[in-house]
């Protein structure tokens, strides 16, 4: 068993973690693509929208947890709608949000990253749900044809802090931060 020390540096990410039914719907899309092209990168990754990825000492994670708790308690849930696909030049095939959702997500991500704990962070530039990564041109054509129409709705109601599990090559959830702000309407 590997023992982790307080000074050890680990890789973490902050993500939107959709509800189970959305995770299942995206997993079904991934499985249908796997049946057509075989194994591919991200086939077993759970659906999520990355805010950022960072490295930190285990002892510094409490700062991130406090920030996430404060940020989440001051934000209200946001309805999200993903209705199109796109292929990126790096071989990624993704689900994209409609324009109103995209603007809300970008604003929320910008707010989050403006005041986050200091340190180097890789920020997501374009909110998306990844279906596949590192696809060849032929695989991308199959993915584009197979998954042409999407219509996924869910509510952004929490952020999740995850830590990279090197043994599995996947991230493990270490904490969840629900959006708690109750804004009154006049």
Tab-separated table of C-alpha atoms in Angstrom:
chain	number	residue	atom	x	y	z
A	1	UNK	CA	0.000	0.000	0.000
A	2	UNK	CA	1.323	3.455	-0.973
A	3	UNK	CA	1.305	6.013	1.798
A	4	UNK	CA	0.608	9.632	0.855
A	5	UNK	CA	2.443	12.374	2.717
A	6	UNK	CA	1.237	15.933	3.305
A	7	UNK	CA	4.019	17.303	1.075
A	8	UNK	CA	3.305	14.934	-1.823
A	9	UNK	CA	2.058	16.624	-4.989
A	10	UNK	CA	-1.064	15.122	-6.571
A	11	UNK	CA	-3.151	15.988	-9.645
A	12	UNK	CA	-6.691	17.253	-9.041
A	13	UNK	CA	-9.585	18.567	-11.096
A	14	UNK	CA	-12.699	20.616	-10.432
A	15	UNK	CA	-15.657	19.518	-12.547
A	16	UNK	CA	-19.386	19.716	-13.019
A	17	UNK	CA	-20.636	16.233	-12.262
A	18	UNK	CA	-24.014	15.624	-13.939
A	19	UNK	CA	-26.770	13.561	-12.319
A	20	UNK	CA	-26.633	9.778	-12.664
A	21	UNK	CA	-29.199	9.652	-15.481
A	22	UNK	CA	-27.053	11.992	-17.620
A	23	UNK	CA	-23.915	10.002	-16.810
A	24	UNK	CA	-25.801	6.878	-17.930
A	25	UNK	CA	-27.020	8.559	-21.147
A	26	UNK	CA	-23.503	9.681	-22.063
A	27	UNK	CA	-22.130	6.227	-21.172
A	28	UNK	CA	-24.667	4.691	-23.564
A	29	UNK	CA	-23.434	6.990	-26.359
A	30	UNK	CA	-19.847	5.973	-25.581
A	31	UNK	CA	-20.763	2.277	-25.577
A	32	UNK	CA	-22.516	2.538	-28.943
A	33	UNK	CA	-19.382	4.152	-30.385
A	34	UNK	CA	-17.170	1.483	-28.807
A	35	UNK	CA	-19.291	-1.212	-30.487
A	36	UNK	CA	-18.548	0.406	-33.868
A	37	UNK	CA	-14.852	1.321	-33.519
A	38	UNK	CA	-13.557	-0.675	-30.552
A	39	UNK	CA	-11.771	0.729	-27.512
A	40	UNK	CA	-10.834	4.430	-27.592
A	41	UNK	CA	-9.516	7.042	-25.153
A	42	UNK	CA	-12.140	8.236	-22.621
A	43	UNK	CA	-14.539	5.367	-23.320
A	44	UNK	CA	-14.711	4.582	-19.574
A	45	UNK	CA	-14.487	8.149	-18.263
A	46	UNK	CA	-17.639	9.325	-16.477
A	47	UNK	CA	-19.413	12.319	-18.014
A	48	UNK	CA	-18.222	15.638	-16.587
A	49	UNK	CA	-17.425	19.222	-17.554
A	50	UNK	CA	-13.944	20.257	-16.484
A	51	UNK	CA	-13.448	23.667	-14.865
A	52	UNK	CA	-9.735	23.141	-14.341
A	53	UNK	CA	-6.918	20.699	-13.605
A	54	UNK	CA	-4.141	21.484	-11.150
A	55	UNK	CA	-1.335	19.990	-9.117
A	56	UNK	CA	-1.169	20.644	-5.397
A	57	UNK	CA	0.349	19.356	-2.233
A	58	UNK	CA	-2.044	17.211	-0.226
A	59	UNK	CA	-1.699	19.777	2.584
A	60	UNK	CA	-3.018	22.565	0.286
A	61	UNK	CA	-6.259	20.849	-0.682
A	62	UNK	CA	-8.058	22.289	2.347
A	63	UNK	CA	-7.696	25.748	0.711
A	64	UNK	CA	-9.382	24.445	-2.432
A	65	UNK	CA	-12.117	22.753	-0.394
A	66	UNK	CA	-12.816	25.989	1.505
A	67	UNK	CA	-12.925	27.948	-1.755
A	68	UNK	CA	-15.218	25.401	-3.415
A	69	UNK	CA	-17.541	25.432	-0.400
A	70	UNK	CA	-17.743	29.239	-0.391
A	71	UNK	CA	-18.171	29.491	-4.181
A	72	UNK	CA	-20.881	26.822	-4.287
A	73	UNK	CA	-22.816	28.227	-1.338
A	74	UNK	CA	-23.041	31.564	-3.177
A	75	UNK	CA	-24.323	30.187	-6.483
A	76	UNK	CA	-27.775	29.030	-7.528
A	77	UNK	CA	-28.432	25.976	-9.702
A	78	UNK	CA	-28.261	26.631	-13.455
A	79	UNK	CA	-30.226	24.714	-16.117
A	80	UNK	CA	-27.950	23.318	-18.858
A	81	UNK	CA	-28.768	22.084	-22.361
A	82	UNK	CA	-26.375	20.188	-24.655
A	83	UNK	CA	-27.727	19.893	-28.183
A	84	UNK	CA	-24.870	19.437	-30.662
A	85	UNK	CA	-21.650	17.588	-31.310
A	86	UNK	CA	-18.298	18.783	-32.546
A	87	UNK	CA	-14.922	17.340	-33.371
A	88	UNK	CA	-11.783	19.113	-32.197
A	89	UNK	CA	-8.525	19.117	-34.155
A	90	UNK	CA	-6.835	17.037	-31.417
A	91	UNK	CA	-9.149	14.087	-32.182
A	92	UNK	CA	-11.706	14.775	-29.459
A	93	UNK	CA	-15.385	14.254	-30.154
A	94	UNK	CA	-17.586	16.207	-27.742
A	95	UNK	CA	-21.089	17.347	-26.878
A	96	UNK	CA	-21.504	21.128	-26.823
A	97	UNK	CA	-24.044	23.296	-25.047
A	98	UNK	CA	-26.515	25.539	-26.819
A	99	UNK	CA	-25.479	29.204	-26.897
A	100	UNK	CA	-27.362	30.425	-23.776
A	101	UNK	CA	-25.965	27.510	-21.753
A	102	UNK	CA	-22.487	28.051	-23.176
A	103	UNK	CA	-22.527	31.709	-22.088
A	104	UNK	CA	-23.725	30.792	-18.567
A	105	UNK	CA	-21.078	28.081	-18.231
A	106	UNK	CA	-18.276	30.368	-19.428
A	107	UNK	CA	-19.386	33.106	-17.016
A	108	UNK	CA	-19.530	30.645	-14.095
A	109	UNK	CA	-16.124	29.201	-14.987
A	110	UNK	CA	-14.626	32.694	-15.285
A	111	UNK	CA	-16.090	33.672	-11.881
A	112	UNK	CA	-14.695	30.490	-10.377
A	113	UNK	CA	-11.203	30.912	-11.794
A	114	UNK	CA	-10.920	34.642	-11.000
A	115	UNK	CA	-10.705	34.046	-7.248
A	116	UNK	CA	-9.465	30.477	-6.934
A	117	UNK	CA	-6.449	29.565	-4.793
A	118	UNK	CA	-3.141	30.631	-6.295
A	119	UNK	CA	-1.041	28.268	-8.373
A	120	UNK	CA	-0.680	26.941	-11.881
A	121	UNK	CA	-3.945	25.679	-13.319
A	122	UNK	CA	-4.975	24.341	-16.700
A	123	UNK	CA	-8.347	26.008	-17.329
A	124	UNK	CA	-10.978	24.627	-19.645
A	125	UNK	CA	-11.475	27.053	-22.521
A	126	UNK	CA	-14.628	25.584	-23.998
A	127	UNK	CA	-17.225	23.835	-21.826
A	128	UNK	CA	-18.092	20.383	-23.193
A	129	UNK	CA	-18.895	16.770	-22.367
A	130	UNK	CA	-16.247	14.518	-23.914
A	131	UNK	CA	-17.364	11.409	-25.752
A	132	UNK	CA	-13.951	10.379	-27.129
A	133	UNK	CA	-10.343	11.532	-27.377
A	134	UNK	CA	-7.524	10.867	-29.832
A	135	UNK	CA	-9.768	9.530	-32.588
A	136	UNK	CA	-8.393	8.979	-36.079
A	137	UNK	CA	-10.103	10.741	-39.006
A	138	UNK	CA	-11.904	7.489	-39.857
A	139	UNK	CA	-13.098	6.980	-36.272
A	140	UNK	CA	-14.201	10.633	-36.105
A	141	UNK	CA	-16.339	10.190	-39.217
A	142	UNK	CA	-18.033	7.171	-37.629
A	143	UNK	CA	-18.612	9.066	-34.352
A	144	UNK	CA	-20.053	12.067	-36.209
A	145	UNK	CA	-22.482	9.869	-38.132
A	146	UNK	CA	-23.431	7.653	-35.184
A	147	UNK	CA	-23.988	10.451	-32.661
A	148	UNK	CA	-25.509	13.140	-34.837
A	149	UNK	CA	-28.403	14.245	-32.623
A	150	UNK	CA	-28.197	14.961	-28.912
A	151	UNK	CA	-30.615	16.589	-26.508
A	152	UNK	CA	-29.330	16.456	-22.944
A	153	UNK	CA	-30.779	18.638	-20.190
A	154	UNK	CA	-29.655	18.780	-16.581
A	155	UNK	CA	-29.125	21.247	-13.773
A	156	UNK	CA	-25.698	22.409	-12.659
A	157	UNK	CA	-26.264	22.122	-8.935
A	158	UNK	CA	-22.830	21.140	-7.598
A	159	UNK	CA	-19.123	21.139	-8.240
A	160	UNK	CA	-16.916	18.140	-7.584
A	161	UNK	CA	-13.256	17.951	-6.542
A	162	UNK	CA	-11.499	14.887	-7.940
A	163	UNK	CA	-8.015	13.408	-7.528
A	164	UNK	CA	-6.197	11.452	-10.218
A	165	UNK	CA	-5.884	7.787	-9.337
A	166	UNK	CA	-2.685	6.790	-11.129
A	167	UNK	CA	-3.346	3.071	-10.709
A	168	UNK	CA	-6.659	3.310	-12.596
A	169	UNK	CA	-5.779	6.233	-14.871
A	170	UNK	CA	-9.088	7.880	-13.875
A	171	UNK	CA	-10.119	10.541	-11.382
A	172	UNK	CA	-11.784	9.650	-8.081
A	173	UNK	CA	-14.308	11.997	-6.456
A	174	UNK	CA	-13.012	13.243	-3.119
A	175	UNK	CA	-15.608	15.922	-2.285
A	176	UNK	CA	-18.892	17.372	-3.585
A	177	UNK	CA	-19.985	20.988	-3.142
A	178	UNK	CA	-23.722	21.660	-3.733
A	179	UNK	CA	-24.969	25.025	-4.991
A	180	UNK	CA	-26.967	26.413	-2.075
A	181	UNK	CA	-27.756	30.045	-2.824
A	182	UNK	CA	-31.468	30.716	-2.602
A	183	UNK	CA	-32.079	33.886	-4.600
A	184	UNK	CA	-35.467	35.429	-4.101
A	185	UNK	CA	-37.393	36.757	-7.065
A	186	UNK	CA	-39.519	39.891	-6.871
